[in-house]
PDB file of C-alpha atoms in Angstrom:
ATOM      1  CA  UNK A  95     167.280  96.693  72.878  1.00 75.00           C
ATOM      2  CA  UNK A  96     163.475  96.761  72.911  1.00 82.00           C
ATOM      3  CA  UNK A  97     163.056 100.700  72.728  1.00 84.00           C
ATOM      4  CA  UNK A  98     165.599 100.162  69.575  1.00 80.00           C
ATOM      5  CA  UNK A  99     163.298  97.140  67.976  1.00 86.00           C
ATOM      6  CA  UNK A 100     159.948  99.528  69.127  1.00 82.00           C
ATOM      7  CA  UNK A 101     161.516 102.472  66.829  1.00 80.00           C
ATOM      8  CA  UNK A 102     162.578 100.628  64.066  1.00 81.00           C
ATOM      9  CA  UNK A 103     159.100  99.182  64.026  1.00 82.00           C
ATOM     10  CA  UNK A 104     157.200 102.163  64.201  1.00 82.00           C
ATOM     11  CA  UNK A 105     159.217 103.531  60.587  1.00 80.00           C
ATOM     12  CA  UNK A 106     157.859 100.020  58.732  1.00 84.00           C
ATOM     13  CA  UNK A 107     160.746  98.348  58.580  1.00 86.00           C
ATOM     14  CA  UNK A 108     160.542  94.301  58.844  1.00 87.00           C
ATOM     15  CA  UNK A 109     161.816  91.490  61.523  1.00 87.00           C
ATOM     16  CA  UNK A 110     165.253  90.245  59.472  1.00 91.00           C
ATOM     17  CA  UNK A 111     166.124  93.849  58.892  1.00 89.00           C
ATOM     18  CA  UNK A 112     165.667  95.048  62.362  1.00 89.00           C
ATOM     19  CA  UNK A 113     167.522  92.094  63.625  1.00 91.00           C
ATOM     20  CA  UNK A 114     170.694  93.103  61.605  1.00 91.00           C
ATOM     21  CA  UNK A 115     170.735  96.755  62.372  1.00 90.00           C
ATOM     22  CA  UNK A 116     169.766  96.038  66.313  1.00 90.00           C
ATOM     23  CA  UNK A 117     172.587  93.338  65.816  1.00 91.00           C
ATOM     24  CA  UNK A 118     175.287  95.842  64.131  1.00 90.00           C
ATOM     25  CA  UNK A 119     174.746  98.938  66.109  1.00 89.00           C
ATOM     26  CA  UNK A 120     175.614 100.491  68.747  1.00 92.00           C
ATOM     27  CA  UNK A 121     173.962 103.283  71.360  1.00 91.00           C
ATOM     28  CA  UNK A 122     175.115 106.427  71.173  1.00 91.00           C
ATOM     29  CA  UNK A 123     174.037 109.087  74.081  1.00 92.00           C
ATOM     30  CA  UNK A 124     174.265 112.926  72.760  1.00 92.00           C
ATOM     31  CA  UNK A 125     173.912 115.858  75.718  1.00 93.00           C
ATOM     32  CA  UNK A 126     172.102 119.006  74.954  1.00 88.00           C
ATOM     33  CA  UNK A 127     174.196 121.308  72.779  1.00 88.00           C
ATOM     34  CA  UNK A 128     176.864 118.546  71.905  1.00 91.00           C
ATOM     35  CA  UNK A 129     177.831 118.231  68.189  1.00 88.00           C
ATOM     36  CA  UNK A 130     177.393 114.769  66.964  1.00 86.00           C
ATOM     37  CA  UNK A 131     179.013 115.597  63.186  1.00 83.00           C
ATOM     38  CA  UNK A 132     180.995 118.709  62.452  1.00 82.00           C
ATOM     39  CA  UNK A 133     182.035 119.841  58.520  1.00 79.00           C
ATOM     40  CA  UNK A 134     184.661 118.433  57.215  1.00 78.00           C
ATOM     41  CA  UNK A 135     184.063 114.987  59.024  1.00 78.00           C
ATOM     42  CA  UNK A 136     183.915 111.563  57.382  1.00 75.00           C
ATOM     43  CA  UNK A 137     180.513 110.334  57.626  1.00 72.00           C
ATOM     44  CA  UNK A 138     181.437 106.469  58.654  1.00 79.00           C
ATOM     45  CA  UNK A 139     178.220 106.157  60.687  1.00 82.00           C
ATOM     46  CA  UNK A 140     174.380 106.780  60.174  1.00 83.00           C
ATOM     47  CA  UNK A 141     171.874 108.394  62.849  1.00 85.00           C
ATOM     48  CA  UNK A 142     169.021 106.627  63.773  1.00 87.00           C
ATOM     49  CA  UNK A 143     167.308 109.300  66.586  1.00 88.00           C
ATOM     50  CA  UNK A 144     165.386 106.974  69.235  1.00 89.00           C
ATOM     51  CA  UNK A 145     164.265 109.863  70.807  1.00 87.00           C
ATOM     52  CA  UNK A 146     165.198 113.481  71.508  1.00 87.00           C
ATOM     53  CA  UNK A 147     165.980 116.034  68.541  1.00 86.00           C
ATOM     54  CA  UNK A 148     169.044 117.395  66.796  1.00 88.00           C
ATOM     55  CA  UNK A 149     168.995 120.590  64.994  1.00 85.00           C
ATOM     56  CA  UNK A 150     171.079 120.326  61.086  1.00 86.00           C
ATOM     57  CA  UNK A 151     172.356 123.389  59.935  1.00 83.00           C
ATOM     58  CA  UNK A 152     175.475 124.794  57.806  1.00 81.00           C
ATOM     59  CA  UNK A 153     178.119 126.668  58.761  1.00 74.00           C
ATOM     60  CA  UNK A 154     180.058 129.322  56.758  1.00 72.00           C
ATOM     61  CA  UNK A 155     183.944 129.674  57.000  1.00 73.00           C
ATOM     62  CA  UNK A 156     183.364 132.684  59.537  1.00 72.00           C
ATOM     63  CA  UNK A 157     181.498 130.295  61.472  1.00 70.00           C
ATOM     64  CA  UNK A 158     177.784 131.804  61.044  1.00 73.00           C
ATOM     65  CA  UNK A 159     175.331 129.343  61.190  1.00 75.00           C
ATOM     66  CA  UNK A 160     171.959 128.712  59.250  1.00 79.00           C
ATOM     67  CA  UNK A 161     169.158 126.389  60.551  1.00 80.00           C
ATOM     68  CA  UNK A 162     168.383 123.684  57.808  1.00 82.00           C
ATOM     69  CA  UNK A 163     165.639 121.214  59.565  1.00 82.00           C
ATOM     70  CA  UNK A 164     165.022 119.047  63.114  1.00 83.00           C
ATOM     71  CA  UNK A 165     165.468 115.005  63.186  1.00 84.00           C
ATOM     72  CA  UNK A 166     163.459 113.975  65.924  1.00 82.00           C
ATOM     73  CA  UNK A 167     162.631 110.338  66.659  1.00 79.00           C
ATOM     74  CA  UNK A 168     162.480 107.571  63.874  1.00 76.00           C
ATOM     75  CA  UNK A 169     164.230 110.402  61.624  1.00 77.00           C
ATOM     76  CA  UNK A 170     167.496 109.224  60.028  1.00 71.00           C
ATOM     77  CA  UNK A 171     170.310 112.220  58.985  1.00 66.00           C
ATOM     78  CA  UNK A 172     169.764 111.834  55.171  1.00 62.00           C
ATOM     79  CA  UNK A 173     172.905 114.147  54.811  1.00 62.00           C
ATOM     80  CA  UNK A 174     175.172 111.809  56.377  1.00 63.00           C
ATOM     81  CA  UNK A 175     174.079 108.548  54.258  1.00 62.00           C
ATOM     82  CA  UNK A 176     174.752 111.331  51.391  1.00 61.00           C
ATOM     83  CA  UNK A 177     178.111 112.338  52.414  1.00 56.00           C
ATOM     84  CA  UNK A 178     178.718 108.159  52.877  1.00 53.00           C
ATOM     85  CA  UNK A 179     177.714 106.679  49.444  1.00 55.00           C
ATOM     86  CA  UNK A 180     179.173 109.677  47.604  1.00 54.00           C
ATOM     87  CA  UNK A 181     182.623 108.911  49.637  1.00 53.00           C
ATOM     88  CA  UNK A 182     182.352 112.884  50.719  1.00 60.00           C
ATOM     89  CA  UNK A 183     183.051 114.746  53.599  1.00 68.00           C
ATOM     90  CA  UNK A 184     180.424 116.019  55.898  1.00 70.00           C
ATOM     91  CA  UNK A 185     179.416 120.330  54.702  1.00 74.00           C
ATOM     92  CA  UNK A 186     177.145 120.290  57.258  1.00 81.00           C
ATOM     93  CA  UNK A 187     176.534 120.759  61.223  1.00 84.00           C
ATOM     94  CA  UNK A 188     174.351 118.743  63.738  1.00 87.00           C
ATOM     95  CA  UNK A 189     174.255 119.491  66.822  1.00 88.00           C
ATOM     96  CA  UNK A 190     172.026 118.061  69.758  1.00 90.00           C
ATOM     97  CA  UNK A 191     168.925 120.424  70.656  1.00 85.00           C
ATOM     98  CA  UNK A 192     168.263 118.783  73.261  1.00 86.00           C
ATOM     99  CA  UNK A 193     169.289 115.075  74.943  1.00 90.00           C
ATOM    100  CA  UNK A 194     169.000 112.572  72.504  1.00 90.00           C
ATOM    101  CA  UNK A 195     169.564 108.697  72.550  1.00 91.00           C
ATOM    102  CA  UNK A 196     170.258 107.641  68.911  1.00 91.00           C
ATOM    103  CA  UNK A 197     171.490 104.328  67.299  1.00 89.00           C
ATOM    104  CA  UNK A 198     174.571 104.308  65.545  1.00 89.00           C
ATOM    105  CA  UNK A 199     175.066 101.990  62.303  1.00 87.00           C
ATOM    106  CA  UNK A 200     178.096 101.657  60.064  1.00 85.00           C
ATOM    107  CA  UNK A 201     177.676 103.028  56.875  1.00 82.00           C
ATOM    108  CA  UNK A 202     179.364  99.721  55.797  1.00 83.00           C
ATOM    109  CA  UNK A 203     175.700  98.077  55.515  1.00 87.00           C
ATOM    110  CA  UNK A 204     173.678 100.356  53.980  1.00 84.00           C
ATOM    111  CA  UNK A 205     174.170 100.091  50.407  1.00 82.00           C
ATOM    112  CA  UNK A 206     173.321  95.768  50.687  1.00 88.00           C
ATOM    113  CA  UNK A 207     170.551  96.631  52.598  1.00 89.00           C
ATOM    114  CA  UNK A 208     168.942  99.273  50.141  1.00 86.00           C
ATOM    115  CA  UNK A 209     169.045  96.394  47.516  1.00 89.00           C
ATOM    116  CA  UNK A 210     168.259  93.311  49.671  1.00 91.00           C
ATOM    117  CA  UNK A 211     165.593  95.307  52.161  1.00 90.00           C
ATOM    118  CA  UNK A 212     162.222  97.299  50.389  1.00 90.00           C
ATOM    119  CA  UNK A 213     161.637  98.300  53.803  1.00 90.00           C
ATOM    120  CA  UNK A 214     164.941 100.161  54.641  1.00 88.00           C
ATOM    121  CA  UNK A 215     165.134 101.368  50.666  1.00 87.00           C
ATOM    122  CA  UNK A 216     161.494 103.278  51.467  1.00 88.00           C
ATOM    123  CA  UNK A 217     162.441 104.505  54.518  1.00 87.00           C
ATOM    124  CA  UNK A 218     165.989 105.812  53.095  1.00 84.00           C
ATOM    125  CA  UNK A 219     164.357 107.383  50.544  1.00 85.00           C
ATOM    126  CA  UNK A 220     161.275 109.058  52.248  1.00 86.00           C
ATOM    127  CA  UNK A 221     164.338 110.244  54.930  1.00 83.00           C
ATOM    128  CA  UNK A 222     165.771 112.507  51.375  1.00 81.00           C
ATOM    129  CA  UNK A 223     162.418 113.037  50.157  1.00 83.00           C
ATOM    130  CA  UNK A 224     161.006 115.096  53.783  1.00 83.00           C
ATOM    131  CA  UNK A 225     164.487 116.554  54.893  1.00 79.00           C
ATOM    132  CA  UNK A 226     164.394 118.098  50.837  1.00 81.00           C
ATOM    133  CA  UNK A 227     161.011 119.828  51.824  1.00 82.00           C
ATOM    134  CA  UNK A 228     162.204 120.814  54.870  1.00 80.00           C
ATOM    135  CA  UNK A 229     164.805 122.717  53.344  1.00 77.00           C
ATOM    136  CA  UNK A 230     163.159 124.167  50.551  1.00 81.00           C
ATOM    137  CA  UNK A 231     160.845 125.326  53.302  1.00 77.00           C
ATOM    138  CA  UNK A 232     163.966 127.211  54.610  1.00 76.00           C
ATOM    139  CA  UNK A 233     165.088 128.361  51.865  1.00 76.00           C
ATOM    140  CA  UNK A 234     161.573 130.259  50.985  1.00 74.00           C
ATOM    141  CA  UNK A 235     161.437 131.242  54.173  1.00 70.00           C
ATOM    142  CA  UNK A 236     165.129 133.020  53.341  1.00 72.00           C
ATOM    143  CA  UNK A 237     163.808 134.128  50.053  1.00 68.00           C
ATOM    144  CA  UNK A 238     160.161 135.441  50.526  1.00 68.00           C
ATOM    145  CA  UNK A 239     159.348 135.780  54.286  1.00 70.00           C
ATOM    146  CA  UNK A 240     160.237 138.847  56.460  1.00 83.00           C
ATOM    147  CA  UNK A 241     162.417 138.239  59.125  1.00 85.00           C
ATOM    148  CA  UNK A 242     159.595 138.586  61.532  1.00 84.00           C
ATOM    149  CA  UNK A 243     157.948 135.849  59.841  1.00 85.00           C
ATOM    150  CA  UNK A 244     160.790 133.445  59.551  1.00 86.00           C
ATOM    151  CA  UNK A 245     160.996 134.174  63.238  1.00 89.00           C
ATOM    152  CA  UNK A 246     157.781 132.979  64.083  1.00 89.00           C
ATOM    153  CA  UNK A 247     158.273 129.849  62.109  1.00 87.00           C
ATOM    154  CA  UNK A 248     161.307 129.062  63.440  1.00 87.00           C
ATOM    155  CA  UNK A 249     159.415 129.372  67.079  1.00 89.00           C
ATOM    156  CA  UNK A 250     156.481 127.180  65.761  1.00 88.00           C
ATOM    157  CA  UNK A 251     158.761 124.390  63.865  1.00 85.00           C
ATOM    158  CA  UNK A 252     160.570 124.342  67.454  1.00 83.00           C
ATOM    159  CA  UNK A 253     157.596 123.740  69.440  1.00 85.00           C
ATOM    160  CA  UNK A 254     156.292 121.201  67.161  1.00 82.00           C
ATOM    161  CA  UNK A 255     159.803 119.202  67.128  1.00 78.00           C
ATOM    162  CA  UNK A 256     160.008 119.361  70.764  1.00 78.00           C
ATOM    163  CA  UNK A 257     156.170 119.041  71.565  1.00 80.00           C
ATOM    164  CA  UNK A 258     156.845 121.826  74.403  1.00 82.00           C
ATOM    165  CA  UNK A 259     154.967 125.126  74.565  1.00 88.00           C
ATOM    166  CA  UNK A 260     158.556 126.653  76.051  1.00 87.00           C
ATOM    167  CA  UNK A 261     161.376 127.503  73.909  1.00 85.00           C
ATOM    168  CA  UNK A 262     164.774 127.679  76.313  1.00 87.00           C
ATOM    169  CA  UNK A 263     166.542 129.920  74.108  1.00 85.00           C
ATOM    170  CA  UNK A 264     168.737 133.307  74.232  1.00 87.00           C
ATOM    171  CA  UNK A 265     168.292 135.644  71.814  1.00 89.00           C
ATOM    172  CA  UNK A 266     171.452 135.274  70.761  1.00 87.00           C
ATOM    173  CA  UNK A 267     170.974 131.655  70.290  1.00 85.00           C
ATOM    174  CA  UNK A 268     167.854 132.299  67.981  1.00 86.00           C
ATOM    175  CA  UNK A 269     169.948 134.774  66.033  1.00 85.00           C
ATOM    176  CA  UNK A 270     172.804 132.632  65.614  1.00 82.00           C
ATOM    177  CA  UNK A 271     170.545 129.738  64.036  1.00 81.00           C
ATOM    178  CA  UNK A 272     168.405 132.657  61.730  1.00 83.00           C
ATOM    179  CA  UNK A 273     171.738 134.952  60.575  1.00 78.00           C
ATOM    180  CA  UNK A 274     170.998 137.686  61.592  1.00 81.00           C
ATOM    181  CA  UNK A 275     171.750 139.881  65.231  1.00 80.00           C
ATOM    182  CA  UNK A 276     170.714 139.528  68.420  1.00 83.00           C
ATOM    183  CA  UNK A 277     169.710 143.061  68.186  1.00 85.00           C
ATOM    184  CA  UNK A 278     166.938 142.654  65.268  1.00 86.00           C
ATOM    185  CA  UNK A 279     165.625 139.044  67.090  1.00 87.00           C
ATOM    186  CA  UNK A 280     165.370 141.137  70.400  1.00 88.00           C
ATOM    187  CA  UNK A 281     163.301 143.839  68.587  1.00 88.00           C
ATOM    188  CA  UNK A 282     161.250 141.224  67.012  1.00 89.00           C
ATOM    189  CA  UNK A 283     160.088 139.177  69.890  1.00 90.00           C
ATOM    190  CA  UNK A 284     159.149 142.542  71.640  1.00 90.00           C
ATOM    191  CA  UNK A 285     156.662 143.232  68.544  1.00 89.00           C
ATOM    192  CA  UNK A 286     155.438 139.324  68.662  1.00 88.00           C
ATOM    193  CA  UNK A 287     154.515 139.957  72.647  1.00 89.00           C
ATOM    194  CA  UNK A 288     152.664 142.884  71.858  1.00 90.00           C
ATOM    195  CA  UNK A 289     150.856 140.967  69.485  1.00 89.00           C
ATOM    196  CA  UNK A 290     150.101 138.526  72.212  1.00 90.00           C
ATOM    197  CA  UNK A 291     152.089 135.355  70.086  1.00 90.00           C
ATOM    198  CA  UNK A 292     154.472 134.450  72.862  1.00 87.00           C
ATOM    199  CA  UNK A 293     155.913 135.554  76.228  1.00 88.00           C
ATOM    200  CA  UNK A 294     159.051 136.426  77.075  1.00 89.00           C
ATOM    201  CA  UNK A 295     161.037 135.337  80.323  1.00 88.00           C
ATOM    202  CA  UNK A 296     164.555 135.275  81.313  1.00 83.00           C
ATOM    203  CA  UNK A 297     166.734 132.769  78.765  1.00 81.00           C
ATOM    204  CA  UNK A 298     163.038 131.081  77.564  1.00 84.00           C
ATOM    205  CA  UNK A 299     160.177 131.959  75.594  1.00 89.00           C
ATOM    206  CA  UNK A 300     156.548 130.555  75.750  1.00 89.00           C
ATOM    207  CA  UNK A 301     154.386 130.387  72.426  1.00 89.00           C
ATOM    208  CA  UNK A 302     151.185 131.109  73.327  1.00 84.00           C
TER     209      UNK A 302
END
């Protein structure tokens, strides 16, 4: 349980309250590309990423996909503590971008320890506060960047989130996650070479 306690240290949070979430918990092992919630679920759990990342995004009813924001470790899924105090179902997708090792609590705790913990009502509450500019970051990107931009940020928010130089990607993958085709992010990533940004390689792409 110590790389649990470690992690729940490093986000401020104080002995009794780490005791009771290490104590009610439960380890939860996510492979790369496995969904850990899917819309239309009932959020009865919450997310704590120890390490690893997931990728959040929505899904339409044709099953296109938009790329909201990373959790990465010491993130919590902000959406899914939503979803459970608002007795909602989940409207959202996340989906493990790589192998992650999280720790699962019960929603069942959360709203006694927002009023009995400081520690754990900051941290819930910084957890909405940065996913909300994380999406509004999106969302202008949607609204005032050119693809070829949003492109490049999407490459640059990847690296930083996975703290790797090489982005082990298709371009179909990359498309899927920006809406748009595979066609327009293969003719983009050409230009970006040429502009000596990244390299391109078989199924991976390194930022330069």
């Amino acid at each position: 349980m110590k790389i649990v306690t470690d992690a729940l240290e490093q986000v401020g949070l104080e002995g009794q309250l780490i005791e009771e979430i290490v104590n009610t918990g439960r380890f939860l092992k996510v492979r790369e590309g496995q969904p850990l919630i899917e819309p239309g679920m009932e959020a009865k759990e919450m997310p704590l990423v120890i390490n690893g990342t997931l990728r959040v995004m929505r899904e339409d009813k044709e099953g296109r996909e938009i790329f909201l924001y990373y959790l990465e470790g010491g993130d919590a899924c902000a959406m899914s503590i939503s979803c459970c105090l608002g007795t909602q179902i989940s409207e959202f997708k996340v989906v493990a971008e790589e192998d992650a090792t999280l720790w699962m609590v019960s929603m069942h705790y959360i709203d006694a320890w927002m009023v009995k913990y400081r520690s754990f009502r900051k941290f819930i509450f910084d957890s909405y506060h940065d996913r909300f500019d994380e999406m509004l970051n999106t969302v202008d990107g949607i609204a005032f960047m050119n693809m070829d931009q949003r492109l490049m940020k999407y490459l640059l928010d990847k690296k930083q989130s996975t703290g790797s130089f090489v982005i082990n990607k298709t371009h179909e993958q990359i498309a899927q996650e920006l809406n748009t085709s595979r066609v327009v992010v293969s003719r983009l990533l050409k230009k970006l070479e040429r502009e000596d940004k990244i390299e391109l390689h078989r199924n991976r792409i390194e930022v330069l």
